[in-house]
mmCIF file with all atom_site columns, C-alpha atoms and ligand atoms in Angstrom:
data_model
loop_
_atom_site.group_PDB
_atom_site.id
_atom_site.type_symbol
_atom_site.label_atom_id
_atom_site.label_alt_id
_atom_site.label_comp_id
_atom_site.label_asym_id
_atom_site.label_entity_id
_atom_site.label_seq_id
_atom_site.pdbx_PDB_ins_code
_atom_site.Cartn_x
_atom_site.Cartn_y
_atom_site.Cartn_z
_atom_site.occupancy
_atom_site.B_iso_or_equiv
_atom_site.pdbx_formal_charge
_atom_site.auth_seq_id
_atom_site.auth_comp_id
_atom_site.auth_asym_id
_atom_site.auth_atom_id
_atom_site.pdbx_PDB_model_num
ATOM   1   C  CA  . MET A 1 1   ? -8.598  -1.424  15.160  1.00 0.00 ? 213 MET A CA  1
ATOM   2   C  CA  . GLU A 1 2   ? -5.038  -2.450  15.823  1.00 0.00 ? 214 GLU A CA  1
ATOM   3   C  CA  . LYS A 1 3   ? -2.394  0.224   15.494  1.00 0.00 ? 215 LYS A CA  1
ATOM   4   C  CA  . ILE A 1 4   ? 0.049   -0.483  12.667  1.00 0.00 ? 216 ILE A CA  1
ATOM   5   C  CA  . THR A 1 5   ? 3.593   0.535   13.527  1.00 0.00 ? 217 THR A CA  1
ATOM   6   C  CA  . SER A 1 6   ? 5.834   -1.457  11.197  1.00 0.00 ? 218 SER A CA  1
ATOM   7   C  CA  . ILE A 1 7   ? 6.193   -3.351  7.932   1.00 0.00 ? 219 ILE A CA  1
ATOM   8   C  CA  . LEU A 1 8   ? 8.307   -6.402  7.169   1.00 0.00 ? 220 LEU A CA  1
ATOM   9   C  CA  . LYS A 1 9   ? 11.261  -5.604  4.933   1.00 0.00 ? 221 LYS A CA  1
ATOM   10  C  CA  . GLU A 1 10  ? 10.563  -8.619  2.681   1.00 0.00 ? 222 GLU A CA  1
ATOM   11  C  CA  . THR A 1 11  ? 6.962   -7.453  2.220   1.00 0.00 ? 223 THR A CA  1
ATOM   12  C  CA  . LEU A 1 12  ? 8.118   -3.977  1.252   1.00 0.00 ? 224 LEU A CA  1
ATOM   13  C  CA  . ASP A 1 13  ? 10.747  -5.417  -1.109  1.00 0.00 ? 225 ASP A CA  1
ATOM   14  C  CA  . LEU A 1 14  ? 8.058   -7.522  -2.766  1.00 0.00 ? 226 LEU A CA  1
ATOM   15  C  CA  . VAL A 1 15  ? 5.964   -4.391  -3.279  1.00 0.00 ? 227 VAL A CA  1
ATOM   16  C  CA  . PHE A 1 16  ? 8.954   -2.657  -4.908  1.00 0.00 ? 228 PHE A CA  1
ATOM   17  C  CA  . GLU A 1 17  ? 9.378   -5.645  -7.249  1.00 0.00 ? 229 GLU A CA  1
ATOM   18  C  CA  . CYS A 1 18  ? 5.682   -5.768  -8.165  1.00 0.00 ? 230 CYS A CA  1
ATOM   19  C  CA  . SER A 1 19  ? 5.650   -2.001  -8.732  1.00 0.00 ? 231 SER A CA  1
ATOM   20  C  CA  . LYS A 1 20  ? 8.656   -2.274  -11.075 1.00 0.00 ? 232 LYS A CA  1
ATOM   21  C  CA  . ASP A 1 21  ? 6.926   -5.092  -12.961 1.00 0.00 ? 233 ASP A CA  1
ATOM   22  C  CA  . GLN A 1 22  ? 3.800   -2.980  -13.451 1.00 0.00 ? 234 GLN A CA  1
ATOM   23  C  CA  . HIS A 1 23  ? 5.627   0.209   -14.393 1.00 0.00 ? 235 HIS A CA  1
ATOM   24  C  CA  . PRO A 1 24  ? 4.519   2.500   -16.092 1.00 0.00 ? 236 PRO A CA  1
ATOM   25  C  CA  . TYR A 1 25  ? 1.171   1.251   -14.793 1.00 0.00 ? 237 TYR A CA  1
ATOM   26  C  CA  . GLU A 1 26  ? 0.121   1.399   -11.183 1.00 0.00 ? 238 GLU A CA  1
ATOM   27  C  CA  . PHE A 1 27  ? 0.385   -1.614  -8.946  1.00 0.00 ? 239 PHE A CA  1
ATOM   28  C  CA  . ALA A 1 28  ? -2.169  -2.074  -6.176  1.00 0.00 ? 240 ALA A CA  1
ATOM   29  C  CA  . ALA A 1 29  ? -2.863  -4.736  -3.568  1.00 0.00 ? 241 ALA A CA  1
ATOM   30  C  CA  . ALA A 1 30  ? -4.478  -5.060  -0.181  1.00 0.00 ? 242 ALA A CA  1
ATOM   31  C  CA  . ILE A 1 31  ? -2.217  -5.324  2.861   1.00 0.00 ? 243 ILE A CA  1
ATOM   32  C  CA  . ARG A 1 32  ? -2.566  -7.558  5.871   1.00 0.00 ? 244 ARG A CA  1
ATOM   33  C  CA  . ALA A 1 33  ? -1.188  -6.916  9.348   1.00 0.00 ? 245 ALA A CA  1
ATOM   34  C  CA  . GLU A 1 34  ? -0.427  -9.143  12.298  1.00 0.00 ? 246 GLU A CA  1
ATOM   35  C  CA  . ASN A 1 35  ? 0.193   -7.701  15.745  1.00 0.00 ? 247 ASN A CA  1
ATOM   36  C  CA  . GLY A 1 36  ? 0.796   -4.226  14.368  1.00 0.00 ? 248 GLY A CA  1
ATOM   37  C  CA  . THR A 1 37  ? 3.143   -5.277  11.562  1.00 0.00 ? 249 THR A CA  1
ATOM   38  C  CA  . ILE A 1 38  ? 2.261   -5.382  7.863   1.00 0.00 ? 250 ILE A CA  1
ATOM   39  C  CA  . THR A 1 39  ? 3.299   -8.879  6.836   1.00 0.00 ? 251 THR A CA  1
ATOM   40  C  CA  . GLU A 1 40  ? 1.603   -9.645  3.557   1.00 0.00 ? 252 GLU A CA  1
ATOM   41  C  CA  . ILE A 1 41  ? 0.166   -8.218  0.369   1.00 0.00 ? 253 ILE A CA  1
ATOM   42  C  CA  . ILE A 1 42  ? -2.982  -9.694  -1.070  1.00 0.00 ? 254 ILE A CA  1
ATOM   43  C  CA  . PRO A 1 43  ? -3.858  -9.376  -4.731  1.00 0.00 ? 255 PRO A CA  1
ATOM   44  C  CA  . ILE A 1 44  ? -7.292  -7.888  -5.307  1.00 0.00 ? 256 ILE A CA  1
ATOM   45  C  CA  . PRO A 1 45  ? -9.053  -10.054 -7.911  1.00 0.00 ? 257 PRO A CA  1
ATOM   46  C  CA  . GLY A 1 46  ? -10.172 -8.079  -10.932 1.00 0.00 ? 258 GLY A CA  1
ATOM   47  C  CA  . THR A 1 47  ? -7.837  -5.116  -10.372 1.00 0.00 ? 259 THR A CA  1
ATOM   48  C  CA  . ILE A 1 48  ? -7.421  -3.069  -13.535 1.00 0.00 ? 260 ILE A CA  1
ATOM   49  C  CA  . SER A 1 49  ? -4.147  -1.184  -13.785 1.00 0.00 ? 261 SER A CA  1
ATOM   50  C  CA  . GLY A 1 50  ? -4.042  2.123   -15.569 1.00 0.00 ? 262 GLY A CA  1
ATOM   51  C  CA  . GLU A 1 51  ? -1.518  4.865   -16.128 1.00 0.00 ? 263 GLU A CA  1
ATOM   52  C  CA  . GLU A 1 52  ? -3.610  7.281   -14.107 1.00 0.00 ? 264 GLU A CA  1
ATOM   53  C  CA  . HIS A 1 53  ? -4.864  5.007   -11.377 1.00 0.00 ? 265 HIS A CA  1
ATOM   54  C  CA  . ALA A 1 54  ? -5.800  1.414   -10.714 1.00 0.00 ? 266 ALA A CA  1
ATOM   55  C  CA  . ILE A 1 55  ? -9.425  0.379   -10.369 1.00 0.00 ? 267 ILE A CA  1
ATOM   56  C  CA  . LEU A 1 56  ? -9.868  -1.657  -7.211  1.00 0.00 ? 268 LEU A CA  1
ATOM   57  C  CA  . PRO A 1 57  ? -12.873 -3.926  -6.852  1.00 0.00 ? 269 PRO A CA  1
ATOM   58  C  CA  . LEU A 1 58  ? -12.537 -3.992  -3.064  1.00 0.00 ? 270 LEU A CA  1
ATOM   59  C  CA  . HIS A 1 59  ? -15.724 -6.022  -2.702  1.00 0.00 ? 271 HIS A CA  1
ATOM   60  C  CA  . MET A 1 60  ? -13.748 -8.930  -4.242  1.00 0.00 ? 272 MET A CA  1
ATOM   61  C  CA  . LEU A 1 61  ? -11.522 -9.180  -1.174  1.00 0.00 ? 273 LEU A CA  1
ATOM   62  C  CA  . PRO A 1 62  ? -12.051 -12.019 1.277   1.00 0.00 ? 274 PRO A CA  1
ATOM   63  C  CA  . PRO A 1 63  ? -13.822 -10.985 4.497   1.00 0.00 ? 275 PRO A CA  1
ATOM   64  C  CA  . ASP A 1 64  ? -10.672 -10.847 6.579   1.00 0.00 ? 276 ASP A CA  1
ATOM   65  C  CA  . ARG A 1 65  ? -10.277 -8.546  9.526   1.00 0.00 ? 277 ARG A CA  1
ATOM   66  C  CA  . SER A 1 66  ? -6.490  -8.604  9.274   1.00 0.00 ? 278 SER A CA  1
ATOM   67  C  CA  . ILE A 1 67  ? -6.700  -6.731  5.963   1.00 0.00 ? 279 ILE A CA  1
ATOM   68  C  CA  . CYS A 1 68  ? -5.917  -3.204  7.053   1.00 0.00 ? 280 CYS A CA  1
ATOM   69  C  CA  . GLY A 1 69  ? -5.586  -1.143  3.896   1.00 0.00 ? 281 GLY A CA  1
ATOM   70  C  CA  . VAL A 1 70  ? -4.217  -0.830  0.394   1.00 0.00 ? 282 VAL A CA  1
ATOM   71  C  CA  . ILE A 1 71  ? -0.749  -0.315  -1.025  1.00 0.00 ? 283 ILE A CA  1
ATOM   72  C  CA  . HIS A 1 72  ? -0.394  1.218   -4.467  1.00 0.00 ? 284 HIS A CA  1
ATOM   73  C  CA  . SER A 1 73  ? 2.351   2.560   -6.655  1.00 0.00 ? 285 SER A CA  1
ATOM   74  C  CA  . HIS A 1 74  ? 2.805   5.878   -8.395  1.00 0.00 ? 286 HIS A CA  1
ATOM   75  C  CA  . PRO A 1 75  ? 4.764   5.647   -11.661 1.00 0.00 ? 287 PRO A CA  1
ATOM   76  C  CA  . VAL A 1 76  ? 6.044   9.168   -10.984 1.00 0.00 ? 288 VAL A CA  1
ATOM   77  C  CA  . PRO A 1 77  ? 8.472   10.200  -8.216  1.00 0.00 ? 289 PRO A CA  1
ATOM   78  C  CA  . ASP A 1 78  ? 5.711   11.599  -6.004  1.00 0.00 ? 290 ASP A CA  1
ATOM   79  C  CA  . THR A 1 79  ? 4.418   9.913   -2.843  1.00 0.00 ? 291 THR A CA  1
ATOM   80  C  CA  . ARG A 1 80  ? 1.657   12.486  -2.265  1.00 0.00 ? 292 ARG A CA  1
ATOM   81  C  CA  . TRP A 1 81  ? -1.916  11.238  -2.472  1.00 0.00 ? 293 TRP A CA  1
ATOM   82  C  CA  . SER A 1 82  ? -4.386  12.402  -5.080  1.00 0.00 ? 294 SER A CA  1
ATOM   83  C  CA  . ASP A 1 83  ? -7.996  13.364  -4.301  1.00 0.00 ? 295 ASP A CA  1
ATOM   84  C  CA  . GLU A 1 84  ? -8.986  9.950   -5.545  1.00 0.00 ? 296 GLU A CA  1
ATOM   85  C  CA  . ASP A 1 85  ? -6.477  8.283   -3.218  1.00 0.00 ? 297 ASP A CA  1
ATOM   86  C  CA  . LEU A 1 86  ? -7.832  10.235  -0.261  1.00 0.00 ? 298 LEU A CA  1
ATOM   87  C  CA  . HIS A 1 87  ? -11.336 9.098   -1.155  1.00 0.00 ? 299 HIS A CA  1
ATOM   88  C  CA  . LEU A 1 88  ? -10.120 5.487   -1.083  1.00 0.00 ? 300 LEU A CA  1
ATOM   89  C  CA  . PHE A 1 89  ? -8.302  6.012   2.240   1.00 0.00 ? 301 PHE A CA  1
ATOM   90  C  CA  . GLY A 1 90  ? -11.518 7.295   3.767   1.00 0.00 ? 302 GLY A CA  1
ATOM   91  C  CA  . LYS A 1 91  ? -13.683 4.431   2.648   1.00 0.00 ? 303 LYS A CA  1
ATOM   92  C  CA  . PHE A 1 92  ? -11.467 1.392   3.126   1.00 0.00 ? 304 PHE A CA  1
ATOM   93  C  CA  . GLY A 1 93  ? -9.072  0.264   5.846   1.00 0.00 ? 305 GLY A CA  1
ATOM   94  C  CA  . HIS A 1 94  ? -7.018  2.476   8.101   1.00 0.00 ? 306 HIS A CA  1
ATOM   95  C  CA  . ILE A 1 95  ? -3.495  2.422   6.693   1.00 0.00 ? 307 ILE A CA  1
ATOM   96  C  CA  . HIS A 1 96  ? -2.467  3.111   3.125   1.00 0.00 ? 308 HIS A CA  1
ATOM   97  C  CA  . ILE A 1 97  ? 0.944   3.041   1.537   1.00 0.00 ? 309 ILE A CA  1
ATOM   98  C  CA  . ILE A 1 98  ? 2.063   4.846   -1.594  1.00 0.00 ? 310 ILE A CA  1
ATOM   99  C  CA  . VAL A 1 99  ? 5.232   3.598   -3.272  1.00 0.00 ? 311 VAL A CA  1
ATOM   100 C  CA  . ALA A 1 100 ? 6.540   6.067   -5.819  1.00 0.00 ? 312 ALA A CA  1
ATOM   101 C  CA  . TYR A 1 101 ? 8.959   5.674   -8.700  1.00 0.00 ? 313 TYR A CA  1
ATOM   102 C  CA  . PRO A 1 102 ? 11.832  4.519   -8.552  1.00 0.00 ? 314 PRO A CA  1
ATOM   103 C  CA  . TYR A 1 103 ? 10.305  2.148   -5.964  1.00 0.00 ? 315 TYR A CA  1
ATOM   104 C  CA  . SER A 1 104 ? 13.095  2.106   -3.427  1.00 0.00 ? 316 SER A CA  1
ATOM   105 C  CA  . LYS A 1 105 ? 13.428  2.484   0.331   1.00 0.00 ? 317 LYS A CA  1
ATOM   106 C  CA  . ASN A 1 106 ? 13.427  6.276   0.056   1.00 0.00 ? 318 ASN A CA  1
ATOM   107 C  CA  . SER A 1 107 ? 10.349  6.567   -2.126  1.00 0.00 ? 319 SER A CA  1
ATOM   108 C  CA  . TRP A 1 108 ? 7.373   5.375   -0.107  1.00 0.00 ? 320 TRP A CA  1
ATOM   109 C  CA  . LYS A 1 109 ? 5.065   6.771   2.541   1.00 0.00 ? 321 LYS A CA  1
ATOM   110 C  CA  . ALA A 1 110 ? 2.276   5.499   4.768   1.00 0.00 ? 322 ALA A CA  1
ATOM   111 C  CA  . TYR A 1 111 ? -0.917  7.435   5.545   1.00 0.00 ? 323 TYR A CA  1
ATOM   112 C  CA  . ASN A 1 112 ? -3.908  7.070   7.814   1.00 0.00 ? 324 ASN A CA  1
ATOM   113 C  CA  . GLN A 1 113 ? -7.508  7.400   6.620   1.00 0.00 ? 325 GLN A CA  1
ATOM   114 C  CA  . LYS A 1 114 ? -7.314  11.190  6.822   1.00 0.00 ? 326 LYS A CA  1
ATOM   115 C  CA  . GLY A 1 115 ? -4.249  11.330  4.595   1.00 0.00 ? 327 GLY A CA  1
ATOM   116 C  CA  . GLU A 1 116 ? -1.883  12.195  7.438   1.00 0.00 ? 328 GLU A CA  1
ATOM   117 C  CA  . ALA A 1 117 ? 1.583   10.660  7.186   1.00 0.00 ? 329 ALA A CA  1
ATOM   118 C  CA  . VAL A 1 118 ? 2.159   7.732   9.558   1.00 0.00 ? 330 VAL A CA  1
ATOM   119 C  CA  . PRO A 1 119 ? 5.697   6.639   10.478  1.00 0.00 ? 331 PRO A CA  1
ATOM   120 C  CA  . LEU A 1 120 ? 6.263   2.931   9.856   1.00 0.00 ? 332 LEU A CA  1
ATOM   121 C  CA  . GLU A 1 121 ? 9.348   1.098   10.950  1.00 0.00 ? 333 GLU A CA  1
ATOM   122 C  CA  . VAL A 1 122 ? 10.833  -1.425  8.509   1.00 0.00 ? 334 VAL A CA  1
ATOM   123 C  CA  . ILE A 1 123 ? 11.717  -4.597  10.372  1.00 0.00 ? 335 ILE A CA  1
ATOM   124 C  CA  . ASP A 1 124 ? 13.558  -7.755  9.332   1.00 0.00 ? 336 ASP A CA  1
ATOM   125 C  CA  . THR A 1 125 ? 11.694  -10.330 11.328  1.00 0.00 ? 337 THR A CA  1
ATOM   126 C  CA  . HIS A 1 126 ? 8.379   -10.593 13.020  1.00 0.00 ? 338 HIS A CA  1
ATOM   127 C  CA  . PHE A 1 127 ? 7.311   -12.876 15.835  1.00 0.00 ? 339 PHE A CA  1
HETATM 128 ZN ZN1 . ZN  L 2 .   ? -2.344  7.232   -5.878  1.00 0.00 ? 113 ZN  L ZN1 1
#
Protein backbone atom coordinates (compact mmCIF):
# COMPACT_ATOMS: atom_id res chain seq x y z
CA MET A 1 0.00 0.00 0.00
CA GLU A 2 1.38 3.38 -0.91
CA LYS A 3 1.73 5.90 1.89
CA ILE A 4 -0.53 8.92 1.42
CA THR A 5 1.12 12.14 2.54
CA SER A 6 -0.75 14.93 0.76
CA ILE A 7 -3.93 16.07 -0.96
CA LEU A 8 -4.33 18.46 -3.88
CA LYS A 9 -5.85 21.78 -2.85
CA GLU A 10 -8.31 21.73 -5.78
CA THR A 11 -9.49 18.26 -4.74
CA LEU A 12 -10.05 19.41 -1.18
CA ASP A 13 -11.84 22.56 -2.39
CA LEU A 14 -14.12 20.40 -4.52
CA VAL A 15 -14.96 18.30 -1.46
CA PHE A 16 -15.83 21.48 0.47
CA GLU A 17 -18.14 22.55 -2.38
CA CYS A 18 -19.84 19.15 -2.61
CA SER A 19 -20.25 19.04 1.18
CA LYS A 20 -21.90 22.49 1.15
CA ASP A 21 -24.22 21.35 -1.65
CA GLN A 22 -25.29 18.30 0.36
CA HIS A 23 -25.69 20.12 3.66
CA PRO A 24 -27.50 19.29 5.98
CA TYR A 25 -27.01 15.81 4.53
CA GLU A 26 -23.71 14.00 4.46
CA PHE A 27 -21.58 13.94 1.36
CA ALA A 28 -19.45 10.87 0.66
CA ALA A 29 -17.16 9.77 -2.16
CA ALA A 30 -14.22 7.49 -2.71
CA ILE A 31 -10.77 9.06 -3.03
CA ARG A 32 -8.00 8.19 -5.42
CA ALA A 33 -4.28 8.75 -4.89
CA GLU A 34 -1.32 8.98 -7.22
CA ASN A 35 2.23 8.77 -5.93
CA GLY A 36 1.15 9.48 -2.37
CA THR A 37 -1.12 12.42 -3.18
CA ILE A 38 -4.92 12.36 -3.14
CA THR A 39 -5.84 13.77 -6.54
CA GLU A 40 -9.43 12.85 -7.22
CA ILE A 41 -12.80 12.06 -5.70
CA ILE A 42 -14.94 9.38 -7.23
CA PRO A 43 -18.69 9.29 -6.77
CA ILE A 44 -19.94 5.99 -5.40
CA PRO A 45 -22.94 4.94 -7.51
CA GLY A 46 -26.05 4.39 -5.43
CA THR A 47 -24.89 6.40 -2.41
CA ILE A 48 -27.80 7.38 -0.19
CA SER A 49 -27.27 10.53 1.83
CA GLY A 50 -28.86 10.84 5.23
CA GLU A 51 -28.75 13.29 8.09
CA GLU A 52 -27.14 10.69 10.32
CA HIS A 53 -24.83 9.00 7.87
CA ALA A 54 -24.53 8.13 4.21
CA ILE A 55 -25.02 4.57 3.01
CA LEU A 56 -22.11 3.56 0.80
CA PRO A 57 -22.50 0.67 -1.60
CA LEU A 58 -18.73 0.19 -1.84
CA HIS A 59 -19.14 -2.89 -4.01
CA MET A 60 -20.33 -0.49 -6.76
CA LEU A 61 -16.87 1.04 -7.07
CA PRO A 62 -14.70 0.14 -10.04
CA PRO A 63 -11.90 -2.32 -9.24
CA ASP A 64 -9.18 0.30 -9.07
CA ARG A 65 -6.14 -0.07 -6.90
CA SER A 66 -5.56 3.68 -6.79
CA ILE A 67 -8.77 4.09 -4.77
CA CYS A 68 -7.40 4.44 -1.27
CA GLY A 69 -10.33 5.34 0.95
CA VAL A 70 -13.44 7.41 1.49
CA ILE A 71 -14.05 11.07 2.22
CA HIS A 72 -17.27 12.07 3.93
CA SER A 73 -18.76 15.15 5.49
CA HIS A 74 -20.23 15.80 8.91
CA PRO A 75 -23.00 18.42 8.92
CA VAL A 76 -21.93 19.34 12.45
CA PRO A 77 -18.67 21.07 13.45
CA ASP A 78 -17.05 17.83 14.62
CA THR A 79 -14.31 15.97 12.73
CA ARG A 80 -14.25 13.03 15.16
CA TRP A 81 -15.27 9.65 13.77
CA SER A 82 -18.30 7.74 14.96
CA ASP A 83 -18.28 4.00 15.73
CA GLU A 84 -19.84 3.48 12.34
CA ASP A 85 -17.10 5.51 10.67
CA LEU A 86 -14.43 3.46 12.42
CA HIS A 87 -16.10 0.29 11.18
CA LEU A 88 -15.91 1.64 7.63
CA PHE A 89 -12.25 2.68 8.06
CA GLY A 90 -11.41 -0.85 9.14
CA LYS A 91 -13.08 -2.58 6.24
CA PHE A 92 -12.25 -0.37 3.28
CA GLY A 93 -9.12 1.45 2.12
CA HIS A 94 -6.39 2.85 4.30
CA ILE A 95 -7.01 6.59 4.46
CA HIS A 96 -10.24 8.33 5.37
CA ILE A 97 -11.05 12.00 5.52
CA ILE A 98 -13.80 13.67 7.52
CA VAL A 99 -14.80 17.18 6.48
CA ALA A 100 -16.91 18.88 9.13
CA TYR A 101 -19.21 21.87 8.97
CA PRO A 102 -18.49 24.70 7.93
CA TYR A 103 -16.38 22.78 5.38
CA SER A 104 -13.31 24.96 5.33
CA LYS A 105 -9.55 24.46 5.54
CA ASN A 106 -9.68 24.33 9.33
CA SER A 107 -12.46 21.78 9.60
CA TRP A 108 -11.18 18.50 8.19
CA LYS A 109 -9.04 15.61 9.36
CA ALA A 110 -7.52 12.48 7.87
CA TYR A 111 -7.38 9.10 9.63
CA ASN A 112 -5.82 5.72 9.03
CA GLN A 113 -7.76 2.44 9.27
CA LYS A 114 -7.37 2.39 13.05
CA GLY A 115 -8.87 5.85 13.42
CA GLU A 116 -5.56 7.51 14.25
CA ALA A 117 -5.11 11.02 12.87
CA VAL A 118 -2.79 11.23 9.86
CA PRO A 119 -1.17 14.54 8.87
CA LEU A 120 -1.79 15.41 5.22
CA GLU A 121 -0.13 18.28 3.47
CA VAL A 122 -2.29 20.38 1.13
CA ILE A 123 -0.40 21.00 -2.09
CA ASP A 124 -1.14 23.18 -5.12
CA THR A 125 0.30 21.07 -7.86
CA HIS A 126 1.23 17.49 -8.34
CA PHE A 127 3.66 15.96 -10.80
ZN1 LIG B 1 -18.84 10.17 9.92
